[in-house]
Coordinates of C-alpha atoms in Angstrom, one line a residue:
X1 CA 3.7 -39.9 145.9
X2 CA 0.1 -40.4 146.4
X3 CA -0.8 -37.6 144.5
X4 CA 1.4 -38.7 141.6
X5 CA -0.4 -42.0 141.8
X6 CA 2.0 -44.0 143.1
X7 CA 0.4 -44.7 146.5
X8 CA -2.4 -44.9 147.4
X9 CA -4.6 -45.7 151.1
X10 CA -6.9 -47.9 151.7
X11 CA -9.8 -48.3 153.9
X12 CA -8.4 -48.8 157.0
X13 CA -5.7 -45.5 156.4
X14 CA -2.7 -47.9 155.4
X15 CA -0.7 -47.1 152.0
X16 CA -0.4 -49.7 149.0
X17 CA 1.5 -49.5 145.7
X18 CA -0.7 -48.2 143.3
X19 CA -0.9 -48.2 139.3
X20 CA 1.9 -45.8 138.6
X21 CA 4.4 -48.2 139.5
X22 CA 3.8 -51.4 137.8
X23 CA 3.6 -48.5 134.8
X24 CA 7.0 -47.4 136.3
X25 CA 8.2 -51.0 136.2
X26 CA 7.0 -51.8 132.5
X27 CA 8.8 -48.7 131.5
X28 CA 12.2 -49.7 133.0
X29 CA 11.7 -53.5 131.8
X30 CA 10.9 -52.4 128.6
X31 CA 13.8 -49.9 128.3
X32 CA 16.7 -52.3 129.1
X33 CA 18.6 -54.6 127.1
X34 CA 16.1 -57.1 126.9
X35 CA 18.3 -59.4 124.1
X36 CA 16.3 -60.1 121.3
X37 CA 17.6 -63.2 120.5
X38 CA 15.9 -64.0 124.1
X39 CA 12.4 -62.9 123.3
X40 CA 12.4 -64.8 120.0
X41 CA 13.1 -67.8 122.0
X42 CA 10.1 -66.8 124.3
X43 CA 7.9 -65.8 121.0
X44 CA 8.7 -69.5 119.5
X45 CA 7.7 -71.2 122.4
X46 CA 4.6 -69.6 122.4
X47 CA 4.2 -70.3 118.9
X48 CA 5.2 -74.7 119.9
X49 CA 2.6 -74.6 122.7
X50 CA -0.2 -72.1 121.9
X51 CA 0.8 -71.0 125.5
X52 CA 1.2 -67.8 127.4
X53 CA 5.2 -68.0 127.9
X54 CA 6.1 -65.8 130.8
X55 CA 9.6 -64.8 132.3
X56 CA 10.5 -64.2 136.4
X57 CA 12.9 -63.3 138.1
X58 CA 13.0 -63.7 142.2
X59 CA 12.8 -60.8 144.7
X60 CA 13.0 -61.5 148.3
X61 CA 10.0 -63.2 149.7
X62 CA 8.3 -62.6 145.9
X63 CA 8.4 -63.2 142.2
X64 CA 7.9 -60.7 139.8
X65 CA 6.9 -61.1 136.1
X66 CA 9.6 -59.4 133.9
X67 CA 8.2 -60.7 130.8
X68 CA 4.8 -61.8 129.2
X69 CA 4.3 -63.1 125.8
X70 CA -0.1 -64.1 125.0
X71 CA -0.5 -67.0 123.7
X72 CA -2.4 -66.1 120.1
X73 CA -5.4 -67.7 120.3
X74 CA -8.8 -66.3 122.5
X75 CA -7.2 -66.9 125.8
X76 CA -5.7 -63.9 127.2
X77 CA -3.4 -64.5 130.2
X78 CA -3.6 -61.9 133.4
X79 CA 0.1 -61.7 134.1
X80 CA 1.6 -58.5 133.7
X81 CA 5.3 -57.1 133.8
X82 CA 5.9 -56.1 136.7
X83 CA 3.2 -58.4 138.8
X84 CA 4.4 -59.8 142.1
X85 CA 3.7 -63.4 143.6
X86 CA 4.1 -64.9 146.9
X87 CA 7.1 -67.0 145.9
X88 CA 6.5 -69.6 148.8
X89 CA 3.0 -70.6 147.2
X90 CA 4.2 -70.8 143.2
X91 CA 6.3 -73.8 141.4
X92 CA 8.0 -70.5 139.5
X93 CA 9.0 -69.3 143.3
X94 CA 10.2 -72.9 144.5
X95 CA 12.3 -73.6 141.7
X96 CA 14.2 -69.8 141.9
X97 CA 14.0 -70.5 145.7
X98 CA 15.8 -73.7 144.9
X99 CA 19.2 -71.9 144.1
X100 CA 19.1 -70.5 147.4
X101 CA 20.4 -72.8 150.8
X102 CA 18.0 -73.5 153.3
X103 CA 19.6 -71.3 155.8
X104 CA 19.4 -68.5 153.5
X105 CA 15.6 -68.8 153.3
X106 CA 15.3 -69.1 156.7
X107 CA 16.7 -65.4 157.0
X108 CA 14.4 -64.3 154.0
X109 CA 11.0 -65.8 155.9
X110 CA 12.4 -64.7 159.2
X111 CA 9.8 -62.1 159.8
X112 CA 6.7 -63.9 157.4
X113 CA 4.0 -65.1 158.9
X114 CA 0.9 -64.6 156.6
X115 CA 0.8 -68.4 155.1
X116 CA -2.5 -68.3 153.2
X117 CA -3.1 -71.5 151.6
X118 CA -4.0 -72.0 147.9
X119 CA -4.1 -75.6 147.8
X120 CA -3.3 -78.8 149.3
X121 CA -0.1 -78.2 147.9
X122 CA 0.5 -74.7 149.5
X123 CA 3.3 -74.7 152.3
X124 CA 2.1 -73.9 155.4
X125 CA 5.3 -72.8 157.0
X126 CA 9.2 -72.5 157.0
X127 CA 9.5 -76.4 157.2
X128 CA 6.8 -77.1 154.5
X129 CA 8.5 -74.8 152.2
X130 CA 11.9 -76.2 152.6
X131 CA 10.7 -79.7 152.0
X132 CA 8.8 -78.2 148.6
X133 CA 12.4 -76.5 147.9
X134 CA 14.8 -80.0 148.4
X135 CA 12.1 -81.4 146.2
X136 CA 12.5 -78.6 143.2
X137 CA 16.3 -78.4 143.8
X138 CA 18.0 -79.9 140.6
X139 CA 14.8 -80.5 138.9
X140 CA 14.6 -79.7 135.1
X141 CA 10.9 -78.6 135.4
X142 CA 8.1 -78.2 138.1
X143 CA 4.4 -78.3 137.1
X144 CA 1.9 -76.7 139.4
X145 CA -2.1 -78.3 138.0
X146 CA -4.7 -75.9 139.5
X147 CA -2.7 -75.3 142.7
X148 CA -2.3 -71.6 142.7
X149 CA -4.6 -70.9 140.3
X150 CA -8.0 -73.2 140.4
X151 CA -8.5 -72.9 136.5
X152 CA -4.7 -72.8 135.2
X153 CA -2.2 -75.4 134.9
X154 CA 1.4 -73.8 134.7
X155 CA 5.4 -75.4 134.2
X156 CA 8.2 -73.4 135.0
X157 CA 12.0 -74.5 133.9
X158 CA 14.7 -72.7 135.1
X159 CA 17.1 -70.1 133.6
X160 CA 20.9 -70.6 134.8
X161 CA 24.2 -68.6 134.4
X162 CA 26.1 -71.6 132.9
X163 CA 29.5 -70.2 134.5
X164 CA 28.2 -71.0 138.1
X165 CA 25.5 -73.1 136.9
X166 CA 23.2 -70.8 139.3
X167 CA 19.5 -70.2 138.1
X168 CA 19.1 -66.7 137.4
X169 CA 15.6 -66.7 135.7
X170 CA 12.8 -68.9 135.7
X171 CA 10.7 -69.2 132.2
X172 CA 7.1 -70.5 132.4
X173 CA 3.9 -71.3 130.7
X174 CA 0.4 -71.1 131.5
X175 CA -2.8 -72.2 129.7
X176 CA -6.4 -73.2 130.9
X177 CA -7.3 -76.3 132.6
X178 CA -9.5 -77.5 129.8
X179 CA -6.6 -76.1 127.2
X180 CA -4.7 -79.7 126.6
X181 CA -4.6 -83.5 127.4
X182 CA -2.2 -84.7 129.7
X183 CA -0.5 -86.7 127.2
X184 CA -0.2 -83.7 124.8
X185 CA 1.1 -81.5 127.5
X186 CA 3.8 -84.2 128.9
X187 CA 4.9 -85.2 125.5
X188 CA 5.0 -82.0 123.8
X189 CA 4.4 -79.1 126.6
X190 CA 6.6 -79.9 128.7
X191 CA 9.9 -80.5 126.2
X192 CA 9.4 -77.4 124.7
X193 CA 9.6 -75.7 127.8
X194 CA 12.9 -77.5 128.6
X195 CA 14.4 -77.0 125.6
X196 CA 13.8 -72.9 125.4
X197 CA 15.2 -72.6 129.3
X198 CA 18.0 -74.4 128.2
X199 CA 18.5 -72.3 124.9
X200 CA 18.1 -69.2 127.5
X201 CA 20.5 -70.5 129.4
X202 CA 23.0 -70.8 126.7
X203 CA 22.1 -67.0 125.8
X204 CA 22.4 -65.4 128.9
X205 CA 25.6 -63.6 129.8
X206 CA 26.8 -62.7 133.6
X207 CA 25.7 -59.1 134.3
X208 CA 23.6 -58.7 130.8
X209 CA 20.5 -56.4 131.6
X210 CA 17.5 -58.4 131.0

């Protein structure tokens, strides 16, 4: 595997994932049945906003970007398919933690203890996270202003099967601190975002490959 590229060591002799697989991972994602109808929804919300419009899904302890649309003007957002993000930390990993019951992500964090703090807003442990879960549980949107990322300001809606009513996805958007007004992004931003999870929502089949 190392030799293939898709390990690799680092300094201290320990192995880490290497480029191969996130290539691995944006081959599968792009392969599946990734429903057109869904990425035009993603592609017009873009277009609304002048936003990077991204799509996760929830892996464990982690997020993982399935799906990245740039926005089309000179900002160029970082996140990738197949990039992976501490869920505890993120708005995107609250809000897909969210479907979850606090017992169950007591058994996922069982065994985490590496906390780092992003933010003032950045749980520090099981309880912290739990309390930043009640809060995103039934919530039609979370915004996160530079508390993962110092210079972004990011709002995630969530994705749910409507025959269980269980969020399966979370769609967000990113843009630059300096990017938009307050006023512009709660009275336009933030509807739009809303509105396409919901349309998503309505999309999404139970057991469609996305």
């Amino acid at each position: 595997l190392e030799q293939m590229g898709y390990i690799k060591k680092d300094n201290n002799k320990n192995y880490m994932l290497d480029i191969k697989v996130v290539d691995l991972s944006h081959s599968y994602l792009t392969s599946i049945s990734f429903k057109q109808e869904a990425y035009a929804v993603m592609e017009q919300l873009r277009d609304d906003t002048g936003t990077a419009v991204h799509l996760f899904t929830l892996d464990g302890i982690e997020i993982v970007n399935l799906q990245n649309i740039q926005p089309l003007g000179s900002f160029t957002s970082n996140i990738l398919p197949g990039l992976r993000w501490p869920a505890y930390a993120t708005v995107i990993g609250q809000m897909l933690l969210s479907e979850l019951t606090d017992e169950e992500i007591k058994v996922r964090f069982q065994n985490f203890s590496e906390w780092k703090i992003y933010s003032d807003a950045t749980p520090t442990d099981i309880d912290d996270l739990l309390k930043a879960v009640n809060q995103a549980r039934g919530k039609s949107h979370l915004t996160s202003c530079q508390k993962f990322n110092n210079d972004m300001i990011a709002c995630t809606a969530p994705i749910k099967d409507l025959s269980s009513n269980k969020i399966v996805y979370a769609l967000s958007v990113s843009f630059p601190v300096q990017a938009f007004t307050r006023e512009h992004f709660e009275q336009h931003i933030t509807p739009a975002i809303v509105d396409s999870a919901n349309t998503l929502s309505k999309i999404y089949k139970p057991g469609s490959n996305w």
